[in-house]
PDB file of N, CA and C in Angstrom:
ATOM      1  N   PRO A  29      -7.139 -60.995  28.492  1.00  0.00           N
ATOM      2  CA  PRO A  29      -7.253 -61.162  27.196  1.00  0.00           C
ATOM      3  C   PRO A  29      -7.317 -62.881  27.150  1.00  0.00           C
ATOM      4  N   GLU A  30      -6.274 -63.689  27.915  1.00  0.00           N
ATOM      5  CA  GLU A  30      -6.446 -65.010  27.763  1.00  0.00           C
ATOM      6  C   GLU A  30      -7.628 -65.481  28.331  1.00  0.00           C
ATOM      7  N   GLN A  31      -8.329 -64.993  29.217  1.00  0.00           N
ATOM      8  CA  GLN A  31      -9.632 -65.579  29.978  1.00  0.00           C
ATOM      9  C   GLN A  31     -10.583 -65.651  28.476  1.00  0.00           C
ATOM     10  N   VAL A  32     -10.852 -64.245  28.111  1.00  0.00           N
ATOM     11  CA  VAL A  32     -11.776 -64.150  26.884  1.00  0.00           C
ATOM     12  C   VAL A  32     -11.361 -65.221  25.867  1.00  0.00           C
ATOM     13  N   LEU A  33     -10.205 -65.276  25.491  1.00  0.00           N
ATOM     14  CA  LEU A  33      -9.814 -66.301  24.244  1.00  0.00           C
ATOM     15  C   LEU A  33      -9.940 -67.769  24.909  1.00  0.00           C
ATOM     16  N   GLY A  34     -10.278 -68.013  26.018  1.00  0.00           N
ATOM     17  CA  GLY A  34     -10.171 -69.479  26.733  1.00  0.00           C
ATOM     18  C   GLY A  34      -8.773 -69.923  26.492  1.00  0.00           C
ATOM     19  N   GLN A  35      -7.719 -69.318  26.953  1.00  0.00           N
ATOM     20  CA  GLN A  35      -6.254 -69.798  26.825  1.00  0.00           C
ATOM     21  C   GLN A  35      -5.963 -69.813  28.120  1.00  0.00           C
ATOM     22  N   PRO A  36      -4.914 -70.604  28.399  1.00  0.00           N
ATOM     23  CA  PRO A  36      -4.401 -71.013  29.928  1.00  0.00           C
ATOM     24  C   PRO A  36      -4.149 -69.647  30.623  1.00  0.00           C
ATOM     25  N   ILE A  37      -4.555 -69.435  31.918  1.00  0.00           N
ATOM     26  CA  ILE A  37      -4.493 -68.608  32.928  1.00  0.00           C
ATOM     27  C   ILE A  37      -3.075 -68.544  33.715  1.00  0.00           C
ATOM     28  N   THR A  38      -1.937 -67.440  33.665  1.00  0.00           N
ATOM     29  CA  THR A  38      -0.986 -67.689  34.098  1.00  0.00           C
ATOM     30  C   THR A  38      -0.920 -66.526  34.887  1.00  0.00           C
ATOM     31  N   THR A  39       0.351 -66.254  35.309  1.00  0.00           N
ATOM     32  CA  THR A  39       1.079 -64.841  36.247  1.00  0.00           C
ATOM     33  C   THR A  39       0.610 -63.732  35.434  1.00  0.00           C
ATOM     34  N   ALA A  40       1.121 -63.647  33.970  1.00  0.00           N
ATOM     35  CA  ALA A  40       0.553 -62.697  33.290  1.00  0.00           C
ATOM     36  C   ALA A  40      -0.793 -62.289  33.284  1.00  0.00           C
ATOM     37  N   THR A  41      -1.773 -63.020  33.448  1.00  0.00           N
ATOM     38  CA  THR A  41      -2.820 -62.811  33.565  1.00  0.00           C
ATOM     39  C   THR A  41      -3.271 -62.163  34.467  1.00  0.00           C
ATOM     40  N   ASP A  42      -2.700 -62.480  35.795  1.00  0.00           N
ATOM     41  CA  ASP A  42      -2.691 -61.905  37.205  1.00  0.00           C
ATOM     42  C   ASP A  42      -2.181 -60.275  36.994  1.00  0.00           C
ATOM     43  N   VAL A  43      -1.066 -60.231  36.369  1.00  0.00           N
ATOM     44  CA  VAL A  43      -0.391 -58.970  35.899  1.00  0.00           C
ATOM     45  C   VAL A  43      -1.286 -57.932  35.167  1.00  0.00           C
ATOM     46  N   TYR A  44      -2.085 -58.584  34.102  1.00  0.00           N
ATOM     47  CA  TYR A  44      -3.078 -57.990  33.591  1.00  0.00           C
ATOM     48  C   TYR A  44      -4.285 -56.927  34.121  1.00  0.00           C
ATOM     49  N   SER A  45      -4.584 -58.144  35.220  1.00  0.00           N
ATOM     50  CA  SER A  45      -5.774 -57.999  36.121  1.00  0.00           C
ATOM     51  C   SER A  45      -5.314 -56.792  37.116  1.00  0.00           C
ATOM     52  N   LEU A  46      -3.987 -56.657  37.279  1.00  0.00           N
ATOM     53  CA  LEU A  46      -3.668 -55.669  38.284  1.00  0.00           C
ATOM     54  C   LEU A  46      -3.476 -54.434  37.670  1.00  0.00           C
ATOM     55  N   GLY A  47      -3.096 -54.528  36.384  1.00  0.00           N
ATOM     56  CA  GLY A  47      -2.932 -53.382  35.287  1.00  0.00           C
ATOM     57  C   GLY A  47      -4.282 -52.661  35.348  1.00  0.00           C
ATOM     58  N   THR A  48      -5.611 -53.289  35.325  1.00  0.00           N
ATOM     59  CA  THR A  48      -6.762 -52.803  35.234  1.00  0.00           C
ATOM     60  C   THR A  48      -7.380 -52.123  36.320  1.00  0.00           C
ATOM     61  N   VAL A  49      -6.572 -52.918  37.532  1.00  0.00           N
ATOM     62  CA  VAL A  49      -7.121 -52.240  39.034  1.00  0.00           C
ATOM     63  C   VAL A  49      -6.179 -50.975  39.020  1.00  0.00           C
ATOM     64  N   LEU A  50      -4.988 -50.904  38.576  1.00  0.00           N
ATOM     65  CA  LEU A  50      -4.201 -49.673  38.670  1.00  0.00           C
ATOM     66  C   LEU A  50      -4.819 -48.385  37.862  1.00  0.00           C
ATOM     67  N   TYR A  51      -5.462 -48.987  36.574  1.00  0.00           N
ATOM     68  CA  TYR A  51      -5.976 -47.985  35.551  1.00  0.00           C
ATOM     69  C   TYR A  51      -7.143 -47.304  36.485  1.00  0.00           C
ATOM     70  N   GLU A  52      -8.107 -48.158  36.894  1.00  0.00           N
ATOM     71  CA  GLU A  52      -9.061 -47.513  37.316  1.00  0.00           C
ATOM     72  C   GLU A  52      -8.599 -46.253  38.531  1.00  0.00           C
ATOM     73  N   LEU A  53      -7.801 -47.140  39.387  1.00  0.00           N
ATOM     74  CA  LEU A  53      -7.406 -46.116  40.740  1.00  0.00           C
ATOM     75  C   LEU A  53      -6.794 -44.869  40.311  1.00  0.00           C
ATOM     76  N   LEU A  54      -6.055 -44.928  39.100  1.00  0.00           N
ATOM     77  CA  LEU A  54      -5.381 -43.635  38.495  1.00  0.00           C
ATOM     78  C   LEU A  54      -6.186 -42.500  37.897  1.00  0.00           C
ATOM     79  N   THR A  55      -7.305 -43.069  37.340  1.00  0.00           N
ATOM     80  CA  THR A  55      -8.117 -42.278  36.185  1.00  0.00           C
ATOM     81  C   THR A  55      -9.566 -42.143  36.709  1.00  0.00           C
ATOM     82  N   GLY A  56     -10.137 -43.429  37.643  1.00  0.00           N
ATOM     83  CA  GLY A  56     -11.004 -43.411  38.150  1.00  0.00           C
ATOM     84  C   GLY A  56     -12.448 -43.841  37.175  1.00  0.00           C
ATOM     85  N   GLU A  57     -11.928 -44.436  35.927  1.00  0.00           N
ATOM     86  CA  GLU A  57     -12.523 -45.014  34.839  1.00  0.00           C
ATOM     87  C   GLU A  57     -11.920 -46.515  34.634  1.00  0.00           C
ATOM     88  N   ARG A  58     -12.891 -47.027  33.977  1.00  0.00           N
ATOM     89  CA  ARG A  58     -12.356 -48.546  33.598  1.00  0.00           C
ATOM     90  C   ARG A  58     -11.461 -48.657  32.326  1.00  0.00           C
ATOM     91  N   ALA A  59     -10.498 -49.498  32.088  1.00  0.00           N
ATOM     92  CA  ALA A  59      -9.873 -49.377  31.234  1.00  0.00           C
ATOM     93  C   ALA A  59     -10.198 -49.738  29.956  1.00  0.00           C
ATOM     94  N   HIS A  60     -11.578 -50.487  29.891  1.00  0.00           N
ATOM     95  CA  HIS A  60     -12.184 -51.366  28.852  1.00  0.00           C
ATOM     96  C   HIS A  60     -13.493 -50.481  28.405  1.00  0.00           C
ATOM     97  N   ARG A  61     -13.615 -49.848  27.598  1.00  0.00           N
ATOM     98  CA  ARG A  61     -15.045 -49.259  26.629  1.00  0.00           C
ATOM     99  C   ARG A  61     -15.619 -50.335  26.177  1.00  0.00           C
ATOM    100  N   ILE A  62     -16.939 -51.218  26.926  1.00  0.00           N
ATOM    101  CA  ILE A  62     -17.324 -52.159  26.222  1.00  0.00           C
ATOM    102  C   ILE A  62     -18.487 -51.583  25.641  1.00  0.00           C
ATOM    103  N   SER A  63     -18.942 -51.746  24.203  1.00  0.00           N
ATOM    104  CA  SER A  63     -19.847 -51.368  23.844  1.00  0.00           C
ATOM    105  C   SER A  63     -21.413 -51.976  24.249  1.00  0.00           C
ATOM    106  N   ALA A  64     -21.287 -53.436  24.241  1.00  0.00           N
ATOM    107  CA  ALA A  64     -22.550 -54.140  24.701  1.00  0.00           C
ATOM    108  C   ALA A  64     -21.885 -55.406  25.370  1.00  0.00           C
ATOM    109  N   ARG A  65     -22.855 -56.221  26.181  1.00  0.00           N
ATOM    110  CA  ARG A  65     -22.400 -57.228  27.001  1.00  0.00           C
ATOM    111  C   ARG A  65     -22.575 -58.587  26.116  1.00  0.00           C
ATOM    112  N   THR A  66     -21.856 -58.704  24.887  1.00  0.00           N
ATOM    113  CA  THR A  66     -21.843 -59.600  24.151  1.00  0.00           C
ATOM    114  C   THR A  66     -20.739 -60.281  23.859  1.00  0.00           C
ATOM    115  N   PRO A  67     -20.385 -61.501  23.649  1.00  0.00           N
ATOM    116  CA  PRO A  67     -18.845 -61.900  23.616  1.00  0.00           C
ATOM    117  C   PRO A  67     -18.392 -61.331  22.870  1.00  0.00           C
ATOM    118  N   ALA A  68     -19.123 -60.963  21.618  1.00  0.00           N
ATOM    119  CA  ALA A  68     -18.089 -60.364  20.201  1.00  0.00           C
ATOM    120  C   ALA A  68     -17.536 -59.016  20.845  1.00  0.00           C
ATOM    121  N   ALA A  69     -18.224 -58.168  21.712  1.00  0.00           N
ATOM    122  CA  ALA A  69     -18.098 -56.747  21.785  1.00  0.00           C
ATOM    123  C   ALA A  69     -17.161 -56.862  23.117  1.00  0.00           C
ATOM    124  N   ILE A  70     -17.241 -57.815  23.898  1.00  0.00           N
ATOM    125  CA  ILE A  70     -16.083 -58.017  24.764  1.00  0.00           C
ATOM    126  C   ILE A  70     -14.703 -58.428  24.382  1.00  0.00           C
ATOM    127  N   GLU A  71     -14.513 -59.354  23.522  1.00  0.00           N
ATOM    128  CA  GLU A  71     -13.330 -59.565  22.750  1.00  0.00           C
ATOM    129  C   GLU A  71     -12.896 -58.668  22.071  1.00  0.00           C
ATOM    130  N   GLU A  72     -13.661 -57.834  21.486  1.00  0.00           N
ATOM    131  CA  GLU A  72     -13.240 -56.629  20.604  1.00  0.00           C
ATOM    132  C   GLU A  72     -12.558 -55.601  21.820  1.00  0.00           C
ATOM    133  N   ALA A  73     -13.116 -55.241  22.566  1.00  0.00           N
ATOM    134  CA  ALA A  73     -12.600 -54.407  23.692  1.00  0.00           C
ATOM    135  C   ALA A  73     -11.484 -54.922  24.405  1.00  0.00           C
ATOM    136  N   ILE A  74     -11.459 -56.155  24.916  1.00  0.00           N
ATOM    137  CA  ILE A  74     -10.118 -56.573  25.442  1.00  0.00           C
ATOM    138  C   ILE A  74      -9.346 -56.984  24.601  1.00  0.00           C
ATOM    139  N   CYS A  75      -9.197 -57.693  23.373  1.00  0.00           N
ATOM    140  CA  CYS A  75      -8.493 -58.330  22.878  1.00  0.00           C
ATOM    141  C   CYS A  75      -7.815 -57.557  21.712  1.00  0.00           C
ATOM    142  N   ARG A  76      -8.631 -56.640  21.139  1.00  0.00           N
ATOM    143  CA  ARG A  76      -8.254 -55.969  20.108  1.00  0.00           C
ATOM    144  C   ARG A  76      -8.103 -54.647  20.180  1.00  0.00           C
ATOM    145  N   THR A  77      -8.660 -53.793  21.048  1.00  0.00           N
ATOM    146  CA  THR A  77      -8.592 -52.445  21.185  1.00  0.00           C
ATOM    147  C   THR A  77      -7.757 -51.956  21.957  1.00  0.00           C
ATOM    148  N   ASP A  78      -6.830 -50.943  22.008  1.00  0.00           N
ATOM    149  CA  ASP A  78      -5.705 -50.471  22.518  1.00  0.00           C
ATOM    150  C   ASP A  78      -6.306 -49.824  23.793  1.00  0.00           C
ATOM    151  N   VAL A  79      -5.816 -49.597  24.875  1.00  0.00           N
ATOM    152  CA  VAL A  79      -6.260 -49.167  26.286  1.00  0.00           C
ATOM    153  C   VAL A  79      -5.772 -47.732  25.818  1.00  0.00           C
ATOM    154  N   VAL A  80      -6.712 -46.702  26.235  1.00  0.00           N
ATOM    155  CA  VAL A  80      -6.225 -45.141  26.137  1.00  0.00           C
ATOM    156  C   VAL A  80      -5.105 -45.121  27.500  1.00  0.00           C
ATOM    157  N   PRO A  81      -4.328 -44.240  27.194  1.00  0.00           N
ATOM    158  CA  PRO A  81      -3.063 -44.047  28.135  1.00  0.00           C
ATOM    159  C   PRO A  81      -3.870 -43.347  29.357  1.00  0.00           C
ATOM    160  N   PRO A  82      -3.750 -43.500  30.520  1.00  0.00           N
ATOM    161  CA  PRO A  82      -4.221 -42.761  31.383  1.00  0.00           C
ATOM    162  C   PRO A  82      -4.158 -41.131  31.753  1.00  0.00           C
ATOM    163  N   SER A  83      -3.322 -40.701  31.205  1.00  0.00           N
ATOM    164  CA  SER A  83      -3.043 -39.441  31.130  1.00  0.00           C
ATOM    165  C   SER A  83      -3.984 -38.735  30.166  1.00  0.00           C
ATOM    166  N   ALA A  84      -4.343 -39.466  29.153  1.00  0.00           N
ATOM    167  CA  ALA A  84      -5.101 -39.198  27.924  1.00  0.00           C
ATOM    168  C   ALA A  84      -6.532 -38.907  28.542  1.00  0.00           C
ATOM    169  N   ILE A  85      -7.108 -39.893  29.524  1.00  0.00           N
ATOM    170  CA  ILE A  85      -8.211 -40.044  29.931  1.00  0.00           C
ATOM    171  C   ILE A  85      -8.780 -38.933  31.091  1.00  0.00           C
ATOM    172  N   VAL A  86      -7.582 -38.448  31.778  1.00  0.00           N
ATOM    173  CA  VAL A  86      -7.763 -37.332  32.559  1.00  0.00           C
ATOM    174  C   VAL A  86      -7.509 -36.156  32.038  1.00  0.00           C
ATOM    175  N   ARG A  87      -7.414 -35.668  30.788  1.00  0.00           N
ATOM    176  CA  ARG A  87      -6.842 -34.521  30.178  1.00  0.00           C
ATOM    177  C   ARG A  87      -7.585 -33.298  30.561  1.00  0.00           C
ATOM    178  N   ALA A  88      -9.117 -33.313  31.227  1.00  0.00           N
ATOM    179  CA  ALA A  88      -9.565 -32.482  31.808  1.00  0.00           C
ATOM    180  C   ALA A  88      -8.910 -31.714  32.654  1.00  0.00           C
ATOM    181  N   ASP A  89      -8.224 -32.494  33.586  1.00  0.00           N
ATOM    182  CA  ASP A  89      -7.327 -32.056  34.690  1.00  0.00           C
ATOM    183  C   ASP A  89      -5.834 -32.027  34.330  1.00  0.00           C
ATOM    184  N   PRO A  90      -5.469 -31.036  33.429  1.00  0.00           N
ATOM    185  CA  PRO A  90      -4.021 -30.787  33.169  1.00  0.00           C
ATOM    186  C   PRO A  90      -3.022 -31.313  34.252  1.00  0.00           C
ATOM    187  N   ARG A  91      -3.050 -30.832  35.525  1.00  0.00           N
ATOM    188  CA  ARG A  91      -2.281 -31.144  36.293  1.00  0.00           C
ATOM    189  C   ARG A  91      -1.989 -32.920  36.662  1.00  0.00           C
ATOM    190  N   LEU A  92      -3.008 -33.281  36.874  1.00  0.00           N
ATOM    191  CA  LEU A  92      -3.192 -34.963  37.006  1.00  0.00           C
ATOM    192  C   LEU A  92      -2.608 -35.289  35.535  1.00  0.00           C
ATOM    193  N   SER A  93      -3.073 -34.722  34.538  1.00  0.00           N
ATOM    194  CA  SER A  93      -2.766 -35.488  33.214  1.00  0.00           C
ATOM    195  C   SER A  93      -1.128 -35.480  32.976  1.00  0.00           C
ATOM    196  N   ARG A  94      -0.625 -34.282  33.452  1.00  0.00           N
ATOM    197  CA  ARG A  94       0.727 -34.242  33.433  1.00  0.00           C
ATOM    198  C   ARG A  94       1.573 -35.456  34.566  1.00  0.00           C
ATOM    199  N   LEU A  95       0.960 -35.413  35.717  1.00  0.00           N
ATOM    200  CA  LEU A  95       1.704 -36.390  36.731  1.00  0.00           C
ATOM    201  C   LEU A  95       1.347 -38.110  35.965  1.00  0.00           C
ATOM    202  N   LEU A  96       0.328 -38.429  35.466  1.00  0.00           N
ATOM    203  CA  LEU A  96       0.130 -39.579  34.677  1.00  0.00           C
ATOM    204  C   LEU A  96       1.281 -39.803  33.592  1.00  0.00           C
ATOM    205  N   ALA A  97       1.546 -38.766  32.593  1.00  0.00           N
ATOM    206  CA  ALA A  97       2.209 -38.699  31.415  1.00  0.00           C
ATOM    207  C   ALA A  97       3.325 -39.282  31.852  1.00  0.00           C
ATOM    208  N   GLY A  98       4.102 -40.115  30.699  1.00  0.00           N
ATOM    209  CA  GLY A  98       5.278 -40.771  31.056  1.00  0.00           C
ATOM    210  C   GLY A  98       5.512 -41.868  31.483  1.00  0.00           C
ATOM    211  N   ASP A  99       6.152 -42.023  32.890  1.00  0.00           N
ATOM    212  CA  ASP A  99       6.131 -43.545  33.296  1.00  0.00           C
ATOM    213  C   ASP A  99       4.784 -43.959  33.607  1.00  0.00           C
ATOM    214  N   LEU A 100       4.064 -43.492  34.560  1.00  0.00           N
ATOM    215  CA  LEU A 100       2.744 -44.218  34.848  1.00  0.00           C
ATOM    216  C   LEU A 100       1.878 -44.728  33.541  1.00  0.00           C
ATOM    217  N   ASP A 101       1.877 -43.700  32.237  1.00  0.00           N
ATOM    218  CA  ASP A 101       1.676 -44.369  31.067  1.00  0.00           C
ATOM    219  C   ASP A 101       2.304 -45.594  30.894  1.00  0.00           C
ATOM    220  N   ARG A 102       3.697 -45.670  30.524  1.00  0.00           N
ATOM    221  CA  ARG A 102       4.276 -46.820  30.502  1.00  0.00           C
ATOM    222  C   ARG A 102       4.149 -47.899  31.245  1.00  0.00           C
ATOM    223  N   ILE A 103       3.911 -47.817  32.628  1.00  0.00           N
ATOM    224  CA  ILE A 103       4.067 -48.822  33.461  1.00  0.00           C
ATOM    225  C   ILE A 103       2.586 -49.632  33.195  1.00  0.00           C
ATOM    226  N   VAL A 104       1.389 -48.700  32.999  1.00  0.00           N
ATOM    227  CA  VAL A 104      -0.011 -49.051  32.897  1.00  0.00           C
ATOM    228  C   VAL A 104       0.219 -50.135  31.647  1.00  0.00           C
ATOM    229  N   GLY A 105       0.797 -49.291  30.762  1.00  0.00           N
ATOM    230  CA  GLY A 105       0.621 -49.930  29.335  1.00  0.00           C
ATOM    231  C   GLY A 105       1.621 -51.244  29.267  1.00  0.00           C
ATOM    232  N   MET A 106       2.329 -51.193  29.595  1.00  0.00           N
ATOM    233  CA  MET A 106       3.188 -52.715  30.116  1.00  0.00           C
ATOM    234  C   MET A 106       2.301 -53.744  30.853  1.00  0.00           C
ATOM    235  N   ALA A 107       1.762 -53.284  31.853  1.00  0.00           N
ATOM    236  CA  ALA A 107       1.080 -54.251  32.359  1.00  0.00           C
ATOM    237  C   ALA A 107      -0.283 -54.861  31.595  1.00  0.00           C
ATOM    238  N   LEU A 108      -0.661 -54.030  30.799  1.00  0.00           N
ATOM    239  CA  LEU A 108      -2.016 -54.288  29.996  1.00  0.00           C
ATOM    240  C   LEU A 108      -1.976 -54.297  28.659  1.00  0.00           C
ATOM    241  N   ALA A 109      -0.668 -55.046  28.368  1.00  0.00           N
ATOM    242  CA  ALA A 109      -0.048 -55.303  26.923  1.00  0.00           C
ATOM    243  C   ALA A 109      -0.779 -56.736  26.346  1.00  0.00           C
ATOM    244  N   LYS A 110      -1.455 -56.630  25.434  1.00  0.00           N
ATOM    245  CA  LYS A 110      -2.446 -57.679  24.769  1.00  0.00           C
ATOM    246  C   LYS A 110      -1.653 -59.049  24.958  1.00  0.00           C
ATOM    247  N   GLU A 111      -0.510 -59.043  24.433  1.00  0.00           N
ATOM    248  CA  GLU A 111       0.357 -60.220  24.447  1.00  0.00           C
ATOM    249  C   GLU A 111       1.252 -60.320  25.808  1.00  0.00           C
ATOM    250  N   PRO A 112       0.914 -61.630  26.551  1.00  0.00           N
ATOM    251  CA  PRO A 112       1.235 -62.126  28.010  1.00  0.00           C
ATOM    252  C   PRO A 112       3.071 -61.847  27.793  1.00  0.00           C
ATOM    253  N   ASP A 113       3.493 -62.077  26.819  1.00  0.00           N
ATOM    254  CA  ASP A 113       4.918 -61.946  27.086  1.00  0.00           C
ATOM    255  C   ASP A 113       5.633 -60.656  27.018  1.00  0.00           C
ATOM    256  N   ARG A 114       4.611 -59.760  26.722  1.00  0.00           N
ATOM    257  CA  ARG A 114       5.253 -58.169  26.885  1.00  0.00           C
ATOM    258  C   ARG A 114       4.677 -57.431  27.840  1.00  0.00           C
ATOM    259  N   ARG A 115       4.236 -58.295  28.821  1.00  0.00           N
ATOM    260  CA  ARG A 115       3.717 -57.844  30.120  1.00  0.00           C
ATOM    261  C   ARG A 115       4.815 -57.674  31.205  1.00  0.00           C
ATOM    262  N   TYR A 116       4.651 -57.346  32.498  1.00  0.00           N
ATOM    263  CA  TYR A 116       5.685 -57.655  33.483  1.00  0.00           C
ATOM    264  C   TYR A 116       5.484 -59.172  33.643  1.00  0.00           C
ATOM    265  N   PRO A 117       6.874 -59.761  34.119  1.00  0.00           N
ATOM    266  CA  PRO A 117       7.071 -61.273  34.265  1.00  0.00           C
ATOM    267  C   PRO A 117       6.321 -61.688  35.622  1.00  0.00           C
ATOM    268  N   THR A 118       5.951 -60.729  36.445  1.00  0.00           N
ATOM    269  CA  THR A 118       5.279 -61.132  38.214  1.00  0.00           C
ATOM    270  C   THR A 118       4.705 -59.825  38.413  1.00  0.00           C
ATOM    271  N   ALA A 119       3.754 -59.899  39.228  1.00  0.00           N
ATOM    272  CA  ALA A 119       3.093 -58.776  40.190  1.00  0.00           C
ATOM    273  C   ALA A 119       4.245 -58.029  40.951  1.00  0.00           C
ATOM    274  N   ALA A 120       5.592 -58.760  41.274  1.00  0.00           N
ATOM    275  CA  ALA A 120       6.724 -58.098  42.130  1.00  0.00           C
ATOM    276  C   ALA A 120       6.875 -57.210  41.188  1.00  0.00           C
ATOM    277  N   ALA A 121       7.528 -57.585  39.970  1.00  0.00           N
ATOM    278  CA  ALA A 121       8.062 -56.631  38.769  1.00  0.00           C
ATOM    279  C   ALA A 121       7.360 -55.342  38.569  1.00  0.00           C
ATOM    280  N   LEU A 122       6.002 -55.737  38.551  1.00  0.00           N
ATOM    281  CA  LEU A 122       5.395 -54.470  38.132  1.00  0.00           C
ATOM    282  C   LEU A 122       5.297 -53.550  39.750  1.00  0.00           C
ATOM    283  N   ALA A 123       5.139 -53.946  40.765  1.00  0.00           N
ATOM    284  CA  ALA A 123       5.272 -53.475  42.218  1.00  0.00           C
ATOM    285  C   ALA A 123       6.618 -52.693  42.153  1.00  0.00           C
ATOM    286  N   ASP A 124       7.910 -53.320  41.595  1.00  0.00           N
ATOM    287  CA  ASP A 124       8.911 -52.748  41.793  1.00  0.00           C
ATOM    288  C   ASP A 124       9.081 -51.455  40.592  1.00  0.00           C
ATOM    289  N   ASP A 125       8.215 -51.524  39.619  1.00  0.00           N
ATOM    290  CA  ASP A 125       8.341 -50.336  38.634  1.00  0.00           C
ATOM    291  C   ASP A 125       7.456 -49.226  39.345  1.00  0.00           C
ATOM    292  N   ILE A 126       6.369 -49.374  39.954  1.00  0.00           N
ATOM    293  CA  ILE A 126       5.620 -48.760  40.978  1.00  0.00           C
ATOM    294  C   ILE A 126       6.599 -47.917  41.867  1.00  0.00           C
ATOM    295  N   GLY A 127       7.133 -48.831  42.845  1.00  0.00           N
ATOM    296  CA  GLY A 127       8.024 -48.453  43.808  1.00  0.00           C
ATOM    297  C   GLY A 127       9.038 -47.543  43.157  1.00  0.00           C
ATOM    298  N   ARG A 128       9.454 -48.007  42.013  1.00  0.00           N
ATOM    299  CA  ARG A 128      10.866 -46.583  41.537  1.00  0.00           C
ATOM    300  C   ARG A 128      10.411 -45.534  41.262  1.00  0.00           C
ATOM    301  N   HIS A 129       8.927 -45.178  40.675  1.00  0.00           N
ATOM    302  CA  HIS A 129       8.095 -44.071  39.995  1.00  0.00           C
ATOM    303  C   HIS A 129       8.203 -43.256  41.487  1.00  0.00           C
ATOM    304  N   LEU A 130       7.452 -44.012  42.463  1.00  0.00           N
ATOM    305  CA  LEU A 130       7.206 -43.206  43.708  1.00  0.00           C
ATOM    306  C   LEU A 130       8.453 -42.702  44.233  1.00  0.00           C
ATOM    307  N   ASP A 131       9.617 -43.318  44.252  1.00  0.00           N
ATOM    308  CA  ASP A 131      10.609 -42.958  44.756  1.00  0.00           C
ATOM    309  C   ASP A 131      11.092 -41.724  44.174  1.00  0.00           C
TER     310      ASP A 131
END
């Protein structure tokens, strides 16, 4: 969101980018549904539209949906928070939460 809005790029921006990669790895889909390649559509999708939780994206596969529901939905949601101060403070903090989930 910071890049789209022309705001300073910080570690929070990197965490957001990692969240989009994690989302795609978990679901096979991109986190943002961009209706058109216009600045307004990109800003709407990234800055104002909530990301659908991963477990909801894979509902056609009930087993996978159950695996993603809960911790992984929350981890991805925190990494993809619109407000930078609501995201993980570092990539290491994101990795730590993923590690705790895997353990």
